[in-house]
PDB file of C-alpha atoms in Angstrom:
ATOM      1  CA  MET B 947     -11.226  -7.775 -13.615  1.00  0.00           C
ATOM      2  CA  ILE B 948      -8.366  -7.216 -11.347  1.00  0.00           C
ATOM      3  CA  SER B 949      -8.349  -7.347  -7.506  1.00  0.00           C
ATOM      4  CA  PRO B 950      -7.111  -4.151  -5.745  1.00  0.00           C
ATOM      5  CA  ILE B 951      -4.519  -5.496  -3.426  1.00  0.00           C
ATOM      6  CA  PHE B 952      -2.857  -4.389  -0.016  1.00  0.00           C
ATOM      7  CA  VAL B 953       1.049  -5.435   0.308  1.00  0.00           C
ATOM      8  CA  GLY B 954       3.236  -4.585   2.843  1.00  0.00           C
ATOM      9  CA  HIS B 955       6.778  -3.190   1.247  1.00  0.00           C
ATOM     10  CA  GLY B 956       9.309  -3.027   4.380  1.00  0.00           C
ATOM     11  CA  SER B 957      12.652  -1.986   3.364  1.00  0.00           C
ATOM     12  CA  PRO B 958      13.994  -0.070   0.329  1.00  0.00           C
ATOM     13  CA  MET B 959      16.254  -2.751   0.351  1.00  0.00           C
ATOM     14  CA  MET B 960      12.978  -4.919  -1.270  1.00  0.00           C
ATOM     15  CA  ALA B 961      14.710  -3.356  -4.609  1.00  0.00           C
ATOM     16  CA  VAL B 962      18.136  -5.157  -4.535  1.00  0.00           C
ATOM     17  CA  GLN B 963      16.679  -7.690  -2.108  1.00  0.00           C
ATOM     18  CA  ASP B 964      15.470 -11.566  -3.518  1.00  0.00           C
ATOM     19  CA  THR B 965      13.424 -12.245  -0.623  1.00  0.00           C
ATOM     20  CA  ALA B 966      10.189 -14.414  -0.008  1.00  0.00           C
ATOM     21  CA  CYS B 967       8.253 -11.159  -0.707  1.00  0.00           C
ATOM     22  CA  THR B 968      10.034  -9.914  -3.399  1.00  0.00           C
ATOM     23  CA  GLU B 969       9.774 -13.651  -5.510  1.00  0.00           C
ATOM     24  CA  PHE B 970       5.846 -13.136  -4.282  1.00  0.00           C
ATOM     25  CA  LEU B 971       5.927  -9.920  -6.060  1.00  0.00           C
ATOM     26  CA  LEU B 972       7.638 -10.925  -8.976  1.00  0.00           C
ATOM     27  CA  ASN B 973       4.965 -14.015  -9.267  1.00  0.00           C
ATOM     28  CA  TYR B 974       2.042 -11.390  -8.917  1.00  0.00           C
ATOM     29  CA  GLY B 975       3.153  -9.085 -11.524  1.00  0.00           C
ATOM     30  CA  LYS B 976       3.524 -12.224 -14.331  1.00  0.00           C
ATOM     31  CA  MET B 977      -0.055 -13.145 -13.572  1.00  0.00           C
ATOM     32  CA  VAL B 978      -1.875  -9.368 -13.933  1.00  0.00           C
ATOM     33  CA  THR B 979      -1.669  -6.913 -16.647  1.00  0.00           C
ATOM     34  CA  PRO B 980      -3.107  -3.917 -15.512  1.00  0.00           C
ATOM     35  CA  LYS B 981      -4.648  -1.261 -18.307  1.00  0.00           C
ATOM     36  CA  ALA B 982      -3.138   1.668 -15.076  1.00  0.00           C
ATOM     37  CA  ILE B 983      -2.115   1.490 -11.538  1.00  0.00           C
ATOM     38  CA  VAL B 984      -3.131   3.373  -8.941  1.00  0.00           C
ATOM     39  CA  ILE B 985      -1.396   3.530  -5.595  1.00  0.00           C
ATOM     40  CA  PHE B 986      -1.465   5.032  -2.569  1.00  0.00           C
ATOM     41  CA  THR B 987       1.844   5.131  -0.593  1.00  0.00           C
ATOM     42  CA  ALA B 988       2.461   5.186   3.335  1.00  0.00           C
ATOM     43  CA  HIS B 989       5.319   7.836   2.523  1.00  0.00           C
ATOM     44  CA  TRP B 990       3.571  10.945   1.043  1.00  0.00           C
ATOM     45  CA  GLU B 991       0.843  12.240   3.588  1.00  0.00           C
ATOM     46  CA  THR B 992      -1.183  15.138   3.009  1.00  0.00           C
ATOM     47  CA  GLU B 993      -4.157  16.922   5.161  1.00  0.00           C
ATOM     48  CA  VAL B 994      -5.695  17.095   1.331  1.00  0.00           C
ATOM     49  CA  LEU B 995      -6.218  13.871  -0.829  1.00  0.00           C
ATOM     50  CA  THR B 996      -3.939  14.653  -3.399  1.00  0.00           C
ATOM     51  CA  LEU B 997      -3.426  13.043  -7.011  1.00  0.00           C
ATOM     52  CA  SER B 998      -0.001  12.707  -8.916  1.00  0.00           C
ATOM     53  CA  SER B 999      -1.324  14.246 -12.578  1.00  0.00           C
ATOM     54  CA  THR B1000       1.484  14.177 -15.104  1.00  0.00           C
ATOM     55  CA  ASP B1001       1.884  12.536 -18.357  1.00  0.00           C
ATOM     56  CA  ASP B1002       5.027  12.513 -18.011  1.00  0.00           C
ATOM     57  CA  VAL B1003       7.702   9.839 -16.390  1.00  0.00           C
ATOM     58  CA  TYR B1004       8.234  10.581 -13.067  1.00  0.00           C
ATOM     59  CA  GLU B1005      11.518  11.246 -10.968  1.00  0.00           C
ATOM     60  CA  THR B1006      12.508   8.464  -8.673  1.00  0.00           C
ATOM     61  CA  ILE B1007      12.910   9.764  -5.253  1.00  0.00           C
ATOM     62  CA  TYR B1008      15.087   8.515  -2.788  1.00  0.00           C
ATOM     63  CA  ASP B1009      13.687   8.942   0.746  1.00  0.00           C
ATOM     64  CA  PHE B1010      15.664   7.507   2.730  1.00  0.00           C
ATOM     65  CA  GLY B1011      19.261   7.652   4.023  1.00  0.00           C
ATOM     66  CA  GLY B1012      22.082   5.053   5.256  1.00  0.00           C
ATOM     67  CA  PHE B1013      21.359   2.909   2.452  1.00  0.00           C
ATOM     68  CA  PRO B1014      23.925   0.923  -0.481  1.00  0.00           C
ATOM     69  CA  LYS B1015      25.304   3.157  -2.739  1.00  0.00           C
ATOM     70  CA  GLU B1016      23.368   1.165  -5.408  1.00  0.00           C
ATOM     71  CA  LEU B1017      19.954   1.628  -4.225  1.00  0.00           C
ATOM     72  CA  TYR B1018      20.388   5.256  -5.159  1.00  0.00           C
ATOM     73  CA  GLN B1019      21.194   4.296  -8.864  1.00  0.00           C
ATOM     74  CA  ILE B1020      17.528   2.247  -9.601  1.00  0.00           C
ATOM     75  CA  THR B1021      15.479   4.132 -11.246  1.00  0.00           C
ATOM     76  CA  TYR B1022      11.665   3.368 -12.226  1.00  0.00           C
ATOM     77  CA  PRO B1023      10.816   5.632 -15.576  1.00  0.00           C
ATOM     78  CA  ALA B1024       7.008   4.945 -14.734  1.00  0.00           C
ATOM     79  CA  ILE B1025       4.866   7.518 -17.154  1.00  0.00           C
ATOM     80  CA  GLY B1026       1.596   9.599 -15.224  1.00  0.00           C
ATOM     81  CA  SER B1027      -2.061  10.270 -17.072  1.00  0.00           C
ATOM     82  CA  THR B1028      -3.528  13.499 -16.494  1.00  0.00           C
ATOM     83  CA  LYS B1029      -6.765  12.235 -17.875  1.00  0.00           C
ATOM     84  CA  LEU B1030      -6.748   9.394 -15.490  1.00  0.00           C
ATOM     85  CA  ALA B1031      -6.432  11.765 -12.435  1.00  0.00           C
ATOM     86  CA  ARG B1032      -8.886  13.828 -13.531  1.00  0.00           C
ATOM     87  CA  THR B1033     -11.102  10.772 -13.453  1.00  0.00           C
ATOM     88  CA  LEU B1034     -10.348   9.490  -9.935  1.00  0.00           C
ATOM     89  CA  ALA B1035     -10.605  12.952  -8.603  1.00  0.00           C
ATOM     90  CA  ASP B1036     -14.002  13.327 -10.242  1.00  0.00           C
ATOM     91  CA  ARG B1037     -14.925  10.340  -8.116  1.00  0.00           C
ATOM     92  CA  PHE B1038     -13.359  11.328  -5.355  1.00  0.00           C
ATOM     93  CA  GLU B1039     -15.337  14.860  -5.041  1.00  0.00           C
ATOM     94  CA  ALA B1040     -18.379  12.964  -6.472  1.00  0.00           C
ATOM     95  CA  LYS B1041     -18.364  11.782  -2.945  1.00  0.00           C
ATOM     96  CA  GLY B1042     -17.569  15.133  -1.055  1.00  0.00           C
ATOM     97  CA  ILE B1043     -14.067  13.698  -0.670  1.00  0.00           C
ATOM     98  CA  PRO B1044     -11.864  16.989  -1.444  1.00  0.00           C
ATOM     99  CA  VAL B1045      -8.558  16.586  -3.493  1.00  0.00           C
ATOM    100  CA  LYS B1046      -5.657  18.061  -5.087  1.00  0.00           C
ATOM    101  CA  LEU B1047      -3.987  17.728  -8.091  1.00  0.00           C
ATOM    102  CA  ASP B1048       0.172  17.599  -8.056  1.00  0.00           C
ATOM    103  CA  THR B1049       1.810  17.891 -11.473  1.00  0.00           C
ATOM    104  CA  THR B1050       5.323  17.210 -10.175  1.00  0.00           C
ATOM    105  CA  ARG B1051       6.203  15.432  -7.162  1.00  0.00           C
ATOM    106  CA  GLY B1052       8.035  11.818  -8.530  1.00  0.00           C
ATOM    107  CA  LEU B1053       7.689   7.968  -7.265  1.00  0.00           C
ATOM    108  CA  ASP B1054       8.514   7.622  -3.710  1.00  0.00           C
ATOM    109  CA  HIS B1055       9.983   4.364  -2.719  1.00  0.00           C
ATOM    110  CA  GLY B1056       6.542   3.025  -1.224  1.00  0.00           C
ATOM    111  CA  SER B1057       5.617   3.116  -4.553  1.00  0.00           C
ATOM    112  CA  TRP B1058       8.542   2.510  -6.431  1.00  0.00           C
ATOM    113  CA  VAL B1059       9.963   0.063  -4.756  1.00  0.00           C
ATOM    114  CA  PRO B1060       6.879  -2.642  -4.671  1.00  0.00           C
ATOM    115  CA  LEU B1061       6.317  -1.506  -8.293  1.00  0.00           C
ATOM    116  CA  SER B1062       9.643  -2.294  -9.825  1.00  0.00           C
ATOM    117  CA  ARG B1063       9.224  -6.135  -8.264  1.00  0.00           C
ATOM    118  CA  MET B1064       6.150  -6.641  -9.584  1.00  0.00           C
ATOM    119  CA  PHE B1065       6.268  -4.836 -12.806  1.00  0.00           C
ATOM    120  CA  PRO B1066      10.465  -4.486 -13.434  1.00  0.00           C
ATOM    121  CA  LYS B1067       9.563  -2.508 -16.814  1.00  0.00           C
ATOM    122  CA  PRO B1068       7.027  -0.480 -16.426  1.00  0.00           C
ATOM    123  CA  GLU B1069       4.101  -0.615 -18.924  1.00  0.00           C
ATOM    124  CA  CYS B1070       1.174   1.180 -17.969  1.00  0.00           C
ATOM    125  CA  PRO B1071       0.852   4.665 -16.559  1.00  0.00           C
ATOM    126  CA  VAL B1072       0.785   5.070 -12.487  1.00  0.00           C
ATOM    127  CA  ILE B1073      -1.433   7.292 -10.640  1.00  0.00           C
ATOM    128  CA  GLN B1074       0.386   7.822  -7.195  1.00  0.00           C
ATOM    129  CA  ILE B1075      -1.881   8.769  -4.438  1.00  0.00           C
ATOM    130  CA  SER B1076      -1.168  10.307  -0.424  1.00  0.00           C
ATOM    131  CA  VAL B1077      -2.727   9.432   2.545  1.00  0.00           C
ATOM    132  CA  ASN B1078      -4.064  11.519   5.678  1.00  0.00           C
ATOM    133  CA  PRO B1079      -2.877   9.317   8.774  1.00  0.00           C
ATOM    134  CA  TYR B1080      -5.011  11.236  10.399  1.00  0.00           C
ATOM    135  CA  LEU B1081      -8.721  10.430   9.397  1.00  0.00           C
ATOM    136  CA  PRO B1082     -10.513   7.616  11.525  1.00  0.00           C
ATOM    137  CA  PRO B1083     -10.392   3.859   9.448  1.00  0.00           C
ATOM    138  CA  THR B1084     -14.233   4.974   8.347  1.00  0.00           C
ATOM    139  CA  GLU B1085     -12.915   7.610   6.253  1.00  0.00           C
ATOM    140  CA  GLN B1086     -10.026   5.479   5.021  1.00  0.00           C
ATOM    141  CA  TYR B1087     -12.418   2.695   3.705  1.00  0.00           C
ATOM    142  CA  ARG B1088     -14.673   5.282   2.451  1.00  0.00           C
ATOM    143  CA  ILE B1089     -11.488   7.201   0.394  1.00  0.00           C
ATOM    144  CA  GLY B1090     -11.181   3.231  -1.487  1.00  0.00           C
ATOM    145  CA  GLU B1091     -15.254   3.165  -1.663  1.00  0.00           C
ATOM    146  CA  ALA B1092     -15.196   6.044  -4.230  1.00  0.00           C
ATOM    147  CA  LEU B1093     -12.612   3.521  -6.502  1.00  0.00           C
ATOM    148  CA  ARG B1094     -14.972   0.685  -6.446  1.00  0.00           C
ATOM    149  CA  GLY B1095     -15.735  -0.879  -9.759  1.00  0.00           C
ATOM    150  CA  LEU B1096     -12.437   0.355 -10.968  1.00  0.00           C
ATOM    151  CA  ASP B1097     -11.300  -3.361 -10.895  1.00  0.00           C
ATOM    152  CA  GLN B1098     -13.882  -4.133 -13.718  1.00  0.00           C
ATOM    153  CA  GLU B1099     -11.949  -1.890 -15.723  1.00  0.00           C
ATOM    154  CA  ASP B1100      -8.522  -3.497 -15.444  1.00  0.00           C
ATOM    155  CA  ILE B1101      -7.145  -0.561 -13.244  1.00  0.00           C
ATOM    156  CA  LEU B1102      -4.650  -2.402 -10.388  1.00  0.00           C
ATOM    157  CA  ILE B1103      -5.388  -0.262  -7.069  1.00  0.00           C
ATOM    158  CA  ILE B1104      -2.702  -0.521  -4.536  1.00  0.00           C
ATOM    159  CA  GLY B1105      -2.450  -0.335  -1.082  1.00  0.00           C
ATOM    160  CA  SER B1106       1.543  -0.155  -0.125  1.00  0.00           C
ATOM    161  CA  GLY B1107       2.069   0.174   3.723  1.00  0.00           C
ATOM    162  CA  ALA B1108       2.810  -2.582   6.267  1.00  0.00           C
ATOM    163  CA  THR B1109      -0.098  -3.989   8.643  1.00  0.00           C
ATOM    164  CA  VAL B1110       2.874  -3.996  11.282  1.00  0.00           C
ATOM    165  CA  HIS B1111       5.740  -1.477  10.853  1.00  0.00           C
ATOM    166  CA  ASN B1112       7.480  -0.642  14.908  1.00  0.00           C
ATOM    167  CA  LEU B1113      11.081   0.346  13.906  1.00  0.00           C
ATOM    168  CA  ARG B1114      11.820   0.070  17.485  1.00  0.00           C
ATOM    169  CA  ALA B1115      10.532  -3.130  17.923  1.00  0.00           C
ATOM    170  CA  ILE B1116      12.729  -4.703  15.502  1.00  0.00           C
ATOM    171  CA  ASN B1117      15.062  -7.365  16.369  1.00  0.00           C
ATOM    172  CA  TRP B1118      18.273  -7.880  13.641  1.00  0.00           C
ATOM    173  CA  GLN B1119      18.908 -11.488  15.055  1.00  0.00           C
ATOM    174  CA  ALA B1120      15.355 -13.096  15.011  1.00  0.00           C
ATOM    175  CA  THR B1121      15.032 -16.107  13.084  1.00  0.00           C
ATOM    176  CA  GLU B1122      11.266 -16.735  14.049  1.00  0.00           C
ATOM    177  CA  PRO B1123       8.694 -13.597  13.415  1.00  0.00           C
ATOM    178  CA  ASP B1124       7.598 -12.255  16.902  1.00  0.00           C
ATOM    179  CA  ALA B1125       4.783 -14.065  18.282  1.00  0.00           C
ATOM    180  CA  TRP B1126       2.776 -10.553  19.151  1.00  0.00           C
ATOM    181  CA  ALA B1127       2.708  -9.538  15.618  1.00  0.00           C
ATOM    182  CA  VAL B1128       1.604 -12.892  13.882  1.00  0.00           C
ATOM    183  CA  GLU B1129      -0.936 -12.259  16.519  1.00  0.00           C
ATOM    184  CA  PHE B1130      -2.247  -8.714  15.336  1.00  0.00           C
ATOM    185  CA  ASP B1131      -1.833 -10.326  11.947  1.00  0.00           C
ATOM    186  CA  ASP B1132      -4.048 -12.994  12.761  1.00  0.00           C
ATOM    187  CA  TRP B1133      -6.875 -11.049  14.373  1.00  0.00           C
ATOM    188  CA  LEU B1134      -6.580  -8.625  11.243  1.00  0.00           C
ATOM    189  CA  VAL B1135      -6.886 -11.630   8.509  1.00  0.00           C
ATOM    190  CA  ALA B1136      -9.696 -12.990  10.478  1.00  0.00           C
ATOM    191  CA  ASN B1137     -11.810 -10.243  10.666  1.00  0.00           C
ATOM    192  CA  MET B1138     -11.049  -9.516   7.332  1.00  0.00           C
ATOM    193  CA  GLN B1139     -12.064 -12.667   5.985  1.00  0.00           C
ATOM    194  CA  GLN B1140     -15.536 -12.956   7.861  1.00  0.00           C
ATOM    195  CA  GLN B1141     -16.215  -9.328   6.543  1.00  0.00           C
ATOM    196  CA  ASN B1142     -15.676  -7.954  10.296  1.00  0.00           C
ATOM    197  CA  VAL B1143     -15.565  -4.212   9.122  1.00  0.00           C
ATOM    198  CA  GLU B1144     -17.172  -2.907  12.453  1.00  0.00           C
ATOM    199  CA  ALA B1145     -14.754  -4.387  14.490  1.00  0.00           C
ATOM    200  CA  LEU B1146     -12.165  -3.455  12.302  1.00  0.00           C
ATOM    201  CA  PHE B1147     -12.889  -0.307  12.248  1.00  0.00           C
ATOM    202  CA  GLN B1148     -12.080  -0.602  15.773  1.00  0.00           C
ATOM    203  CA  TYR B1149      -9.083  -2.256  16.005  1.00  0.00           C
ATOM    204  CA  ALA B1150      -7.312   0.119  17.948  1.00  0.00           C
ATOM    205  CA  THR B1151      -9.118  -1.024  20.845  1.00  0.00           C
ATOM    206  CA  LEU B1152     -10.021  -4.505  20.049  1.00  0.00           C
ATOM    207  CA  ALA B1153      -6.985  -6.113  18.688  1.00  0.00           C
ATOM    208  CA  PRO B1154      -4.528  -7.753  20.380  1.00  0.00           C
ATOM    209  CA  ASN B1155      -0.832  -6.237  20.559  1.00  0.00           C
ATOM    210  CA  ALA B1156      -2.385  -2.800  18.065  1.00  0.00           C
ATOM    211  CA  ARG B1157      -0.388  -0.086  19.920  1.00  0.00           C
ATOM    212  CA  MET B1158       2.927  -2.525  19.277  1.00  0.00           C
ATOM    213  CA  ALA B1159       1.912  -3.282  15.760  1.00  0.00           C
ATOM    214  CA  VAL B1160       0.498   0.380  14.517  1.00  0.00           C
ATOM    215  CA  PRO B1161       2.470   3.132  16.775  1.00  0.00           C
ATOM    216  CA  ARG B1162       1.462   5.388  13.666  1.00  0.00           C
ATOM    217  CA  PRO B1163      -0.772   4.392  11.715  1.00  0.00           C
ATOM    218  CA  GLU B1164       0.407   6.017   8.087  1.00  0.00           C
ATOM    219  CA  HIS B1165       1.730   2.394   6.675  1.00  0.00           C
ATOM    220  CA  PHE B1166      -1.486   0.780   8.311  1.00  0.00           C
ATOM    221  CA  ILE B1167      -4.450   2.603   6.581  1.00  0.00           C
ATOM    222  CA  PRO B1168      -3.974   1.784   3.067  1.00  0.00           C
ATOM    223  CA  LEU B1169      -4.850  -1.655   4.286  1.00  0.00           C
ATOM    224  CA  TYR B1170      -8.380   0.277   4.931  1.00  0.00           C
ATOM    225  CA  ILE B1171      -8.226   2.051   1.223  1.00  0.00           C
ATOM    226  CA  ALA B1172      -7.933  -1.075  -1.104  1.00  0.00           C
ATOM    227  CA  MET B1173     -10.055  -3.142   1.174  1.00  0.00           C
ATOM    228  CA  GLY B1174     -13.210  -0.519   0.546  1.00  0.00           C
ATOM    229  CA  SER B1175     -11.663  -0.827  -2.791  1.00  0.00           C
ATOM    230  CA  GLY B1176     -12.800  -3.850  -3.003  1.00  0.00           C
ATOM    231  CA  ASP B1177     -16.108  -5.592  -4.159  1.00  0.00           C
ATOM    232  CA  PRO B1178     -17.596  -6.533  -0.708  1.00  0.00           C
ATOM    233  CA  LYS B1179     -19.125  -9.279  -1.913  1.00  0.00           C
ATOM    234  CA  ARG B1180     -15.799 -10.664  -2.785  1.00  0.00           C
ATOM    235  CA  PRO B1181     -13.805 -13.388  -0.196  1.00  0.00           C
ATOM    236  CA  VAL B1182     -10.398 -11.866   0.941  1.00  0.00           C
ATOM    237  CA  GLU B1183      -7.114 -13.608   0.459  1.00  0.00           C
ATOM    238  CA  VAL B1184      -4.149 -13.729   1.670  1.00  0.00           C
ATOM    239  CA  ILE B1185      -1.758 -13.413  -1.050  1.00  0.00           C
ATOM    240  CA  HIS B1186       1.206 -13.284   0.359  1.00  0.00           C
ATOM    241  CA  ARG B1187       2.425 -13.308   4.394  1.00  0.00           C
ATOM    242  CA  SER B1188       5.793 -13.280   5.196  1.00  0.00           C
ATOM    243  CA  TYR B1189       8.314 -11.393   8.047  1.00  0.00           C
ATOM    244  CA  GLU B1190      11.242 -10.094   8.564  1.00  0.00           C
ATOM    245  CA  VAL B1191      13.473  -8.689  11.340  1.00  0.00           C
ATOM    246  CA  GLY B1192      10.936 -10.122  14.484  1.00  0.00           C
ATOM    247  CA  SER B1193       7.944  -8.628  13.513  1.00  0.00           C
ATOM    248  CA  LEU B1194       7.904  -6.143  10.108  1.00  0.00           C
ATOM    249  CA  SER B1195       5.061  -7.797   8.434  1.00  0.00           C
ATOM    250  CA  TYR B1196       4.546  -8.348   4.647  1.00  0.00           C
ATOM    251  CA  LEU B1197       1.191  -9.397   4.947  1.00  0.00           C
ATOM    252  CA  SER B1198      -0.423  -8.756   1.208  1.00  0.00           C
ATOM    253  CA  LEU B1199      -4.045  -9.371   0.605  1.00  0.00           C
ATOM    254  CA  SER B1200      -6.210  -9.147  -2.141  1.00  0.00           C
ATOM    255  CA  PHE B1201     -10.115  -7.587  -1.888  1.00  0.00           C
TER     256      PHE B1201
END
């Protein structure tokens, strides 16, 4: 059994730099052996939930600019699985969630960057799934619920994003986490560990500094999807927590 997780994927530089977060990802990858990986990435937005569906090796997408040349030379040759994609699509459709299958899109950096640190050599199929940031938290949670129980099949579900992701608030000179970012994450962790989903669904009005932490929700909502896919009877665990440039959060949780 492998619990669903949410990981803060931060900067693409995670692929080439060693940090507290990349050390966590490497160690985590040594502890689990998934039969397949299902990853919801903040960098693939669609109106209708869309799943990658291929049996081929994915293209590595460099959906960023202005970074060192070495970053654009990395490839992550994970394969997909049309069989698993169809199985997942059936689960969503059974819950009344419309889906589409995409046969051509590669892995964006919200997927291949954390996966390359967790599993440097890809050894199992990967299904990448899009997000719709305009759906409310209740609907994001329901998307996750459709996949509940896959952990018993050793299928690793990952929500890849960031709890605090405000690029305008970055402080390149910071040596300590910004207090407002820490306060927001503290609120999240407390309510998740108390299983207070009603408060979590209303984070935008109840959580301190919510507008600063989540100016746009595309990086935040994978958290609710991962949470929904977990067993609600299982305690929520903080499996990593660190910050860069003041407020960029690498809070990671297991559900």
